[in-house]
PDB file of C-alpha atoms in Angstrom:
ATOM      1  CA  UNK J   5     146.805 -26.826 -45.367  1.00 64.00           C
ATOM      2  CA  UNK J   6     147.774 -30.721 -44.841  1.00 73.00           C
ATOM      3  CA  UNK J   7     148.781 -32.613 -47.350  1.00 81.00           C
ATOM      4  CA  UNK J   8     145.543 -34.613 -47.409  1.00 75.00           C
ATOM      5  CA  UNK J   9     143.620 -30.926 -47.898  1.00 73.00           C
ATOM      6  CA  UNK J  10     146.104 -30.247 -51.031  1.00 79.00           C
ATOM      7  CA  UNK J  11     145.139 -33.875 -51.934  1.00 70.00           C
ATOM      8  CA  UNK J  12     141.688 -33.692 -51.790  1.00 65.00           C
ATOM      9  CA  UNK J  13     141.497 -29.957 -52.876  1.00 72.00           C
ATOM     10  CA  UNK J  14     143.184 -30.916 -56.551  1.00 70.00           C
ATOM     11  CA  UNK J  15     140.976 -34.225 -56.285  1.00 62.00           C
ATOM     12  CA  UNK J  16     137.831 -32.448 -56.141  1.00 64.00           C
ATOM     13  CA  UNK J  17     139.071 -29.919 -58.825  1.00 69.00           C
ATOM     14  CA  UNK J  18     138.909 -32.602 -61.681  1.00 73.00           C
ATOM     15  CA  UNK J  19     136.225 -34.390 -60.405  1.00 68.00           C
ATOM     16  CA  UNK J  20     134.332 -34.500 -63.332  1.00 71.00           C
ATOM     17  CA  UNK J  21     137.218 -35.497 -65.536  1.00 78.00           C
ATOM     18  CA  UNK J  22     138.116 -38.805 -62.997  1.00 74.00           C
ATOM     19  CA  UNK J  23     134.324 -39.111 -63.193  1.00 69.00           C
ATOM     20  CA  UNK J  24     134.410 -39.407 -66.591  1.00 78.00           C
ATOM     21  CA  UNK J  25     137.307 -41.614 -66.897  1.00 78.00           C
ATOM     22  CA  UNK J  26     136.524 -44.210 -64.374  1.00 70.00           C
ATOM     23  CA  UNK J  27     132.888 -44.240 -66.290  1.00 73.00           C
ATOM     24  CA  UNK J  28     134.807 -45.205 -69.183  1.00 80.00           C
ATOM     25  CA  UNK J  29     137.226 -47.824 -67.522  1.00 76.00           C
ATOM     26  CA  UNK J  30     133.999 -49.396 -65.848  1.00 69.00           C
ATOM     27  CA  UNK J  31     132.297 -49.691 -69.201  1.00 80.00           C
ATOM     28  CA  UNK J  32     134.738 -52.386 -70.241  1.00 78.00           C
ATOM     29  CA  UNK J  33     136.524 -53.965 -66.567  1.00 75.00           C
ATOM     30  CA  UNK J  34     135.518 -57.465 -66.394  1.00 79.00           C
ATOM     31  CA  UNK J  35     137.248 -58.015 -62.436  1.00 78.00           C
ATOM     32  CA  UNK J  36     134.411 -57.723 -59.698  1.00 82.00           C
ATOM     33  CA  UNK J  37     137.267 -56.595 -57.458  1.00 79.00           C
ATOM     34  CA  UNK J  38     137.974 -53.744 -59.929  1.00 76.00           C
ATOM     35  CA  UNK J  39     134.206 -53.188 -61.368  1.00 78.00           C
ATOM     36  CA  UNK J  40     133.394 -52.473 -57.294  1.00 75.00           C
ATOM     37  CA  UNK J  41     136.206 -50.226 -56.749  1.00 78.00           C
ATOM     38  CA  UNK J  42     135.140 -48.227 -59.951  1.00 72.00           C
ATOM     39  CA  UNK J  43     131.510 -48.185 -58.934  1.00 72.00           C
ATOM     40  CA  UNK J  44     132.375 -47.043 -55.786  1.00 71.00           C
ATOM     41  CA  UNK J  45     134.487 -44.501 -57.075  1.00 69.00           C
ATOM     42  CA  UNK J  46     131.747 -42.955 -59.436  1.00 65.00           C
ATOM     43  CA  UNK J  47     128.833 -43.239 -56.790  1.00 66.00           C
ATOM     44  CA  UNK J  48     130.643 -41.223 -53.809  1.00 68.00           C
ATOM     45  CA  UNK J  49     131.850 -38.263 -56.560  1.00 66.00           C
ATOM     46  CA  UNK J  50     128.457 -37.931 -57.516  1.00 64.00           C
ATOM     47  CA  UNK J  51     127.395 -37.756 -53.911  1.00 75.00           C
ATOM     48  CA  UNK J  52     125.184 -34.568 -53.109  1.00 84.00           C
ATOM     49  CA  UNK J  53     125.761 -34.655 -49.391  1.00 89.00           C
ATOM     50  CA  UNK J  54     125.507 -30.301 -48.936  1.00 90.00           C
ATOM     51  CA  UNK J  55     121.804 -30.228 -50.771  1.00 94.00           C
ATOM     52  CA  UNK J  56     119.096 -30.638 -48.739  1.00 97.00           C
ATOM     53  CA  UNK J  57     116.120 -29.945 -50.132  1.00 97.00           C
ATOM     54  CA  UNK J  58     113.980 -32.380 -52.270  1.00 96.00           C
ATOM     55  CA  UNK J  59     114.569 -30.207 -55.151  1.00 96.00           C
ATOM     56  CA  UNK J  60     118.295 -29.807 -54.519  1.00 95.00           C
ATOM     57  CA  UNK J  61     118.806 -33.719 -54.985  1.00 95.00           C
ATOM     58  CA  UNK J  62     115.657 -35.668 -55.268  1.00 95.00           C
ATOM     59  CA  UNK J  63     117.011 -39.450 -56.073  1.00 93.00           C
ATOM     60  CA  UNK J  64     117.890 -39.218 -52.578  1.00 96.00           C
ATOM     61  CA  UNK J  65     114.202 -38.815 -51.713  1.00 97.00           C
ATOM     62  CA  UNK J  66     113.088 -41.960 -53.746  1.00 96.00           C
ATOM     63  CA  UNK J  67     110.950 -44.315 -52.139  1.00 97.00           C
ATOM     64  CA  UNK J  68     110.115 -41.999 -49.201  1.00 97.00           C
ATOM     65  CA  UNK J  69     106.265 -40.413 -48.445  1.00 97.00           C
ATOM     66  CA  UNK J  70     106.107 -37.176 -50.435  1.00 96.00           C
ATOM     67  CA  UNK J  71     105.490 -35.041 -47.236  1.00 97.00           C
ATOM     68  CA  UNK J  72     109.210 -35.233 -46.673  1.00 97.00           C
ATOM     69  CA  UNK J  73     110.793 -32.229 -48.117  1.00 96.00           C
ATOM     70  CA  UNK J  74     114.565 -31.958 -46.612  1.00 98.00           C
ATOM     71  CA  UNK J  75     117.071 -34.323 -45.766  1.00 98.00           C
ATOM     72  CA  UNK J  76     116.945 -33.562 -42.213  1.00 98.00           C
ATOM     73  CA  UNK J  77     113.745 -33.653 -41.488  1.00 97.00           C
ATOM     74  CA  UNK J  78     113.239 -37.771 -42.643  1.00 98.00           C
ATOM     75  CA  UNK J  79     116.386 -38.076 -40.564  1.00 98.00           C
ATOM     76  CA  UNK J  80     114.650 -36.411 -37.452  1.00 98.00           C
ATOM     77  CA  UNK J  81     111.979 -38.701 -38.218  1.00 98.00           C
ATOM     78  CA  UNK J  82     114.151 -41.879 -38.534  1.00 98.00           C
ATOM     79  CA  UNK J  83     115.772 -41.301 -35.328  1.00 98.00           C
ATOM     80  CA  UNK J  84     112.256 -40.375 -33.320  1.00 98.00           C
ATOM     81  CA  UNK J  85     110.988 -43.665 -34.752  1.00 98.00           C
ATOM     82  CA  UNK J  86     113.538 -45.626 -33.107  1.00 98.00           C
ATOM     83  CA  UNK J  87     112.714 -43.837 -29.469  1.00 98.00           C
ATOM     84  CA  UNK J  88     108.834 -44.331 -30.361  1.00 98.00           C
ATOM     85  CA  UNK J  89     109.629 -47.955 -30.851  1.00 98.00           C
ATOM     86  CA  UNK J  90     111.569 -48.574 -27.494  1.00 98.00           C
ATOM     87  CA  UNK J  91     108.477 -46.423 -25.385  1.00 98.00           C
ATOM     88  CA  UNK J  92     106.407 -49.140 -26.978  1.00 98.00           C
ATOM     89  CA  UNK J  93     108.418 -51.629 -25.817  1.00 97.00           C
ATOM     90  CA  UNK J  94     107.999 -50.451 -22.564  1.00 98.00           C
ATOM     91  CA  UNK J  95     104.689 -50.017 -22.703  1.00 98.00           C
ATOM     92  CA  UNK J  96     103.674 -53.390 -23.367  1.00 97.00           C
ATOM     93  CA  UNK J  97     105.712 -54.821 -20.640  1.00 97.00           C
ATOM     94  CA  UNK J  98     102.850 -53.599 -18.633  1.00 97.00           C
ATOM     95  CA  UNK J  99     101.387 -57.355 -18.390  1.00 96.00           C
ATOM     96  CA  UNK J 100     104.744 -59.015 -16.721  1.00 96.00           C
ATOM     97  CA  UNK J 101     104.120 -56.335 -14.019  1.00 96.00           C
ATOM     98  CA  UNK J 102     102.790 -57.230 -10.445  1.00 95.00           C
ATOM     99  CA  UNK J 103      99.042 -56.425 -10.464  1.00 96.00           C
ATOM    100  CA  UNK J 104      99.375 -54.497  -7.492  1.00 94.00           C
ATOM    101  CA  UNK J 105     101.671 -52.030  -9.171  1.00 96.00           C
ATOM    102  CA  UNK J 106     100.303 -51.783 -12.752  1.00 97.00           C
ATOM    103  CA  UNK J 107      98.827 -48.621 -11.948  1.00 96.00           C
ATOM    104  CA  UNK J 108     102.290 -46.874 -10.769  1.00 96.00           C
ATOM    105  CA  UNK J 109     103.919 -48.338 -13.505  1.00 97.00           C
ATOM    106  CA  UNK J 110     101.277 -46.755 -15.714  1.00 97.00           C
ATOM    107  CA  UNK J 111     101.983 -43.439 -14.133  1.00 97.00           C
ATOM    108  CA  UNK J 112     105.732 -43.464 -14.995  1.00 98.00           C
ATOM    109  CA  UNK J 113     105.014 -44.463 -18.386  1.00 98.00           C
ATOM    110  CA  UNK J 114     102.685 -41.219 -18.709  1.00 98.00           C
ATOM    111  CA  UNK J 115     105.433 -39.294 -17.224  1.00 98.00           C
ATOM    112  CA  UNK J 116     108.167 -40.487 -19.244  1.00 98.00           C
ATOM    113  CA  UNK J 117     105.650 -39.731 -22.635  1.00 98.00           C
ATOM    114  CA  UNK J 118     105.173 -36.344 -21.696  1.00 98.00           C
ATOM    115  CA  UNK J 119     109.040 -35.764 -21.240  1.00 98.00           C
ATOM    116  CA  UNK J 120     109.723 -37.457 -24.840  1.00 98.00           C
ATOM    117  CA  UNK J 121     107.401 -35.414 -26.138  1.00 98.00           C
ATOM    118  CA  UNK J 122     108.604 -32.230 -24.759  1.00 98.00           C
ATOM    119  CA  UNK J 123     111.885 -32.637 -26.566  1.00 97.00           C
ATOM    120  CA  UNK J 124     110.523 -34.407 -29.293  1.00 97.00           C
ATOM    121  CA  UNK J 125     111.743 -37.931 -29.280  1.00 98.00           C
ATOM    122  CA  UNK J 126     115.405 -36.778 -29.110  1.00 98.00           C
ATOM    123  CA  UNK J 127     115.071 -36.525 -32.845  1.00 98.00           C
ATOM    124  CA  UNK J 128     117.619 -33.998 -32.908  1.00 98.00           C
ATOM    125  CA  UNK J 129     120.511 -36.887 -32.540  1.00 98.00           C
ATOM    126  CA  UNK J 130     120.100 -37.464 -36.626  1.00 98.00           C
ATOM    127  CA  UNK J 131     119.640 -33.793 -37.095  1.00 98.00           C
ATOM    128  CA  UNK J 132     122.353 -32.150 -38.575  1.00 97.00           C
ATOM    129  CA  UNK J 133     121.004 -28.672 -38.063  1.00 97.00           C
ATOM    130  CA  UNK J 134     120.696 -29.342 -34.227  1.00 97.00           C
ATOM    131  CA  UNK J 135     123.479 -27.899 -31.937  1.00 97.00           C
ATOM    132  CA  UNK J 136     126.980 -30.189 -31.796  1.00 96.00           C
ATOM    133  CA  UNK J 137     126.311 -30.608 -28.273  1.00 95.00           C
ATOM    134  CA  UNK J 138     122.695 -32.500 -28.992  1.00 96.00           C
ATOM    135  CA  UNK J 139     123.332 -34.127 -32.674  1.00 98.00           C
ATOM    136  CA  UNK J 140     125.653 -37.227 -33.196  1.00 98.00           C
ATOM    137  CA  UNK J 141     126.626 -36.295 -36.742  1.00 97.00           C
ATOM    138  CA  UNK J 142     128.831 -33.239 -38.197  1.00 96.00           C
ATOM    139  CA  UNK J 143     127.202 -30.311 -40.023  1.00 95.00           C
ATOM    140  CA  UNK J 144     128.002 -32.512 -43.240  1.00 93.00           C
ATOM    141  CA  UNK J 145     126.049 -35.495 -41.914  1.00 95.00           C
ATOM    142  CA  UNK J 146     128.624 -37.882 -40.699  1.00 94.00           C
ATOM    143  CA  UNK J 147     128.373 -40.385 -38.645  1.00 96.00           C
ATOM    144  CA  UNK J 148     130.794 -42.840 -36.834  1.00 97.00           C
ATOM    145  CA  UNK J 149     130.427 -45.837 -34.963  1.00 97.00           C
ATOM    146  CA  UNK J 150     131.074 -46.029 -31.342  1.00 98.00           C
ATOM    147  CA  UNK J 151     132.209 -49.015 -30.963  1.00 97.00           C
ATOM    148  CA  UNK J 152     130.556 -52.557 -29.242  1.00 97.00           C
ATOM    149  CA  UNK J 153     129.004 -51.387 -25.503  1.00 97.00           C
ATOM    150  CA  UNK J 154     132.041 -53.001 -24.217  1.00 96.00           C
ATOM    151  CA  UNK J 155     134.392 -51.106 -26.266  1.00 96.00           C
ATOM    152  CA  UNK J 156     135.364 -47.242 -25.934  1.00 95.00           C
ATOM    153  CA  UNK J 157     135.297 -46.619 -29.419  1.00 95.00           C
ATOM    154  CA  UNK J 158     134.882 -48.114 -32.694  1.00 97.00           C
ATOM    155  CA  UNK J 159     138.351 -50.641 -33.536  1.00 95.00           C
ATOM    156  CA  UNK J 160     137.425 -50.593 -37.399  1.00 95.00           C
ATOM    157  CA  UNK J 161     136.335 -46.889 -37.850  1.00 94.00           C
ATOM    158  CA  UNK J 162     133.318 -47.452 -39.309  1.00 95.00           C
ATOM    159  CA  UNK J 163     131.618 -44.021 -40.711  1.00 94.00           C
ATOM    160  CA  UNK J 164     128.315 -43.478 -43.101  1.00 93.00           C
ATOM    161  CA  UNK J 165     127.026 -40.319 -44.227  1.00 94.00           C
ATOM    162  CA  UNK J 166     122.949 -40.897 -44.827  1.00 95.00           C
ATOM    163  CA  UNK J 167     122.813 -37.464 -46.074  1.00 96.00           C
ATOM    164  CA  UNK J 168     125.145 -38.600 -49.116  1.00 92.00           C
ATOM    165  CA  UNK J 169     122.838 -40.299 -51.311  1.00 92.00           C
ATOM    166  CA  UNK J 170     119.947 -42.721 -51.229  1.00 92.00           C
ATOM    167  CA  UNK J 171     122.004 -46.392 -50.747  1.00 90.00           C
ATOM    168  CA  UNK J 172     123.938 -44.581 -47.589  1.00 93.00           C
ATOM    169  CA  UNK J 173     120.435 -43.577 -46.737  1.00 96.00           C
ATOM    170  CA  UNK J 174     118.838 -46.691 -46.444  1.00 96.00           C
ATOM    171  CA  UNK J 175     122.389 -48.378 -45.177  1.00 95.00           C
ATOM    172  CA  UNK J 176     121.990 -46.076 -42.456  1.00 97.00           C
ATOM    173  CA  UNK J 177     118.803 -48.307 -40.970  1.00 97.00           C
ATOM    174  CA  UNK J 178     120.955 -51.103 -40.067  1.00 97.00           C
ATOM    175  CA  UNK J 179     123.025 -49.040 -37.669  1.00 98.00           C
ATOM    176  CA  UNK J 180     121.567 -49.764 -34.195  1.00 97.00           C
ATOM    177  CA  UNK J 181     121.207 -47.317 -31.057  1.00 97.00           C
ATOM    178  CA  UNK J 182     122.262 -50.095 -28.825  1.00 97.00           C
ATOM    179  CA  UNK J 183     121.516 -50.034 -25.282  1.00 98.00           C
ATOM    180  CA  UNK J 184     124.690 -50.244 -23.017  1.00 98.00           C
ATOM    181  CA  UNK J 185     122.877 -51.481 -20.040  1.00 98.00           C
ATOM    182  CA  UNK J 186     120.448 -53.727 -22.263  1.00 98.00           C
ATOM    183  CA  UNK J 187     116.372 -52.347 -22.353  1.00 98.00           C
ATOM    184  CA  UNK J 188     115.175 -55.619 -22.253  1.00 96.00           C
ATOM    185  CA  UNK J 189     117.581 -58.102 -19.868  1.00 96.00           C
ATOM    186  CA  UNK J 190     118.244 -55.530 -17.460  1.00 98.00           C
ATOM    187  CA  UNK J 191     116.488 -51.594 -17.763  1.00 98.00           C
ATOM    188  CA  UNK J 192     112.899 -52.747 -18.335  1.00 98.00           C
ATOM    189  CA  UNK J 193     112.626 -55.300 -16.009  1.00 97.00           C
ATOM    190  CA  UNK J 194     114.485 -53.717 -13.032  1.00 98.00           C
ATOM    191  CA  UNK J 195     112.010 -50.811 -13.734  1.00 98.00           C
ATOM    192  CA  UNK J 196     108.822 -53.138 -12.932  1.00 97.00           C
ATOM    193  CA  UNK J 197     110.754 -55.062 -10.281  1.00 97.00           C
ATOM    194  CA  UNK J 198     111.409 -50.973  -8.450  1.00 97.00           C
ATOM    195  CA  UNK J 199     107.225 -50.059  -9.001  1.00 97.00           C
ATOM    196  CA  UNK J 200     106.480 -53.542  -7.338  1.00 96.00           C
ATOM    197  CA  UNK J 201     108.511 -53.258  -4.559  1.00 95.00           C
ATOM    198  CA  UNK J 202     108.826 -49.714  -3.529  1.00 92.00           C
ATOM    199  CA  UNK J 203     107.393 -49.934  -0.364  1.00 91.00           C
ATOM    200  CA  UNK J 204     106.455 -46.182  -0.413  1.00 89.00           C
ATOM    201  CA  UNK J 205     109.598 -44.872  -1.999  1.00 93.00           C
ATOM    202  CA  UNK J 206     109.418 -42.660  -5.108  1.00 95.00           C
ATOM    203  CA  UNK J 207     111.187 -44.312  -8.200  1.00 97.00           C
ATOM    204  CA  UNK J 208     113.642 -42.476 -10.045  1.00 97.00           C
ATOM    205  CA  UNK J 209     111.781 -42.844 -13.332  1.00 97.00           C
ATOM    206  CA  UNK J 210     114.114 -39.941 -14.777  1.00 97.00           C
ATOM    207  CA  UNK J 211     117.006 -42.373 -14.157  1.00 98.00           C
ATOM    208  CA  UNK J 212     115.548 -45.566 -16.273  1.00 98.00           C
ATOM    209  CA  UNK J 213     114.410 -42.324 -18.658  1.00 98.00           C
ATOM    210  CA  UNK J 214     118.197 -41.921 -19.296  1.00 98.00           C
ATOM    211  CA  UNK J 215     118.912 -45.469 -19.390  1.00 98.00           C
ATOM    212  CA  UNK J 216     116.366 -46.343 -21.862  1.00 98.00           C
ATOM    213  CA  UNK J 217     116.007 -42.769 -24.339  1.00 98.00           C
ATOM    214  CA  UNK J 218     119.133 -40.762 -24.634  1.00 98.00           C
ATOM    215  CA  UNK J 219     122.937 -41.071 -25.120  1.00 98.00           C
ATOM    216  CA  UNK J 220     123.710 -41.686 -21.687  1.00 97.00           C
ATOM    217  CA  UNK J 221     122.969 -45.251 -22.369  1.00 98.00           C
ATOM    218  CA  UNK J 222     122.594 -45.359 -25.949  1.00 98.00           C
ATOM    219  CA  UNK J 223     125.633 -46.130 -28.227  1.00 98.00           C
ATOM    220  CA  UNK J 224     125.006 -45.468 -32.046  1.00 98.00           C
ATOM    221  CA  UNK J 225     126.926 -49.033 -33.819  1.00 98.00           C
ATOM    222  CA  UNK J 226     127.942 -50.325 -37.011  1.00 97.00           C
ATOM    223  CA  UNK J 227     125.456 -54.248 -37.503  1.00 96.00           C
ATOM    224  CA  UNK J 228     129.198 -55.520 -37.071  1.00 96.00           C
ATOM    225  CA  UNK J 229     130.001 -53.987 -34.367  1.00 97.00           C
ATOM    226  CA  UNK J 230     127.048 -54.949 -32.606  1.00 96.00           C
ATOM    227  CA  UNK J 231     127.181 -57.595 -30.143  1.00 94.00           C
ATOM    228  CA  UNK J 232     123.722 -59.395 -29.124  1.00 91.00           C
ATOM    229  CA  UNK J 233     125.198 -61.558 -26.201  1.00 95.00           C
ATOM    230  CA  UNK J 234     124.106 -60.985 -23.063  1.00 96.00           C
ATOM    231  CA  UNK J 235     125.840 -57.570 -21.798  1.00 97.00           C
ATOM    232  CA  UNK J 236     125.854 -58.447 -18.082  1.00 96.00           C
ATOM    233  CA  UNK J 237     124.948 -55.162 -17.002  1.00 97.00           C
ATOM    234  CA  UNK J 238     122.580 -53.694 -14.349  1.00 97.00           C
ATOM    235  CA  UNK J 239     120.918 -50.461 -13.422  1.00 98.00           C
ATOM    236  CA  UNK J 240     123.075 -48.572 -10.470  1.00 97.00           C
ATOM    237  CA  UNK J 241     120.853 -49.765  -7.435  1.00 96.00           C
ATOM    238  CA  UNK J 242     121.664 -46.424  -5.593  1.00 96.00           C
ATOM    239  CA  UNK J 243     119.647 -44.765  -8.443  1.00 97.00           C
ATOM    240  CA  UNK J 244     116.301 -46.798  -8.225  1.00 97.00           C
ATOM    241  CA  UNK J 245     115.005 -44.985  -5.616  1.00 96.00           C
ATOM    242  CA  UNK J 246     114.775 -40.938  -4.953  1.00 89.00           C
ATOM    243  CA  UNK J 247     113.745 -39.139  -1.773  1.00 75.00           C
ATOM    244  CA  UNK J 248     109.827 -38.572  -2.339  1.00 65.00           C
ATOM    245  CA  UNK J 249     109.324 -35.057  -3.331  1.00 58.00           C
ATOM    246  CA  UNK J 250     105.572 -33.427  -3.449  1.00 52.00           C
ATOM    247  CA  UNK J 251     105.411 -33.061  -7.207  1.00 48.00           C
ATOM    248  CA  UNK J 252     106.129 -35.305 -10.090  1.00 51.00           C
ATOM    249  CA  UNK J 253     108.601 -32.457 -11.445  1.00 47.00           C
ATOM    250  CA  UNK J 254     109.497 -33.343 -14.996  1.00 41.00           C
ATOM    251  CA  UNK J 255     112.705 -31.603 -15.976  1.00 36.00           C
TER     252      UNK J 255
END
């Protein structure tokens, strides 16, 4: 074992006593500096983060609809939300479109429906039961930041665990899947502008499915560490456009 493991390990094992002690120090510390370090202190060793069923550790279930009953599945829910939101989005962009190809563009929004609903809104990014390869969390709920979409990772290591307790819960909600190439200056738009002038070419709606749905163009960020300037990015014009096949194949 490391010497952080032994650390941690003989940590844990009087957990209760530091607990205890810090309770005691907090009870008469006057410093906000100090009274936050304390809190702190006391609030993440009292953390639950393995339970989770409602019964297992039900403050953490406090203030949510009672037909939640584990951790994961609000989670699931959180993160299908967000996906649910940006289909909307695109959606309603249905009136800047030419009125010569609403009816196309209505077609690939019925397609890409029926593939979000086939793997269920990509949920399974805030599920920590899912498969490593398909969740962005560890089995113990962890997340990190990934750092500003023109950034390879995150410079101030930013992690939460929403899993933890009820405040990391609802701290969770102002992390933002940020688009890379942004849904709104560049994916959405470019997406009406392909329907309206495809000329009888097929457009690759699977391609501004990636782009606007899944990790491919989805970063998970930290509110600091996301930047709302203009990103300056476009859609790969060799991927507009795909040979026409017979079938609208949805894979």
């Amino acid at each position: 074992a490391s010497d952080v493991e032994r650390f941690l390990a003989a940590f844990h094992s009087r957990r209760d006593a530091v607990v205890r002690e810090a309770r005691r120090l907090l009870s008469d510390e006057r410093a906000p500096g100090r009274q936050k370090l304390l809190a702190d202190l006391v609030h993440n060793l009292n953390e639950n983060i393995l339970a989770e069923d409602k019964e297992e550790d039900a403050p953490w279930f406090e203030g949510l609809e009672s037909r939640f009953k584990s951790k994961s599945s609000y989670m699931r829910y959180s993160c299908e939300s967000r996906i649910r939101s940006y289909m909307k989005e695109v959606s309603s962009f249905i009136s800047n479109v030419h009125p010569t190809a609403r009816d196309a563009y209505k077609r690939i929004i019925e397609l890409m429906s029926d593939k979000l609903k086939s793997v269920k809104y990509n949920g399974c990014y805030f599920d920590r039961r899912e498969e490593e390869a398909i969740r962005l969390c560890t089995t113990e709920g962890w997340f990190s930041c990934q750092g500003p979409f023109d950034c390879d990772d995150c410079p101030c290591k930013h992690s939460i665990n929403p899993y933890s307790n009820r405040e990391s819960r609802i701290l969770f909600s102002t992390w933002n899947l940020d688009h890379i190439i942004e849904k709104k200056r560049a994916v959405v738009p470019e997406l009406a502008e392909a329907v309206k002038t495809r000329d009888g070419r097929e457009v690759n709606w699977e391609y501004f499915y990636q782009l606007l749905f899944t990790v491919d163009n989805l970063k998970l960020v930290h509110i600091a560490c996301h930047k709302k300037t203009n990103h300056n990015l476009s859609c790969d014009k060799t991927k507009i456009y795909r040979k026409r096949e017979g079938t609208h194949k949805i894979s």
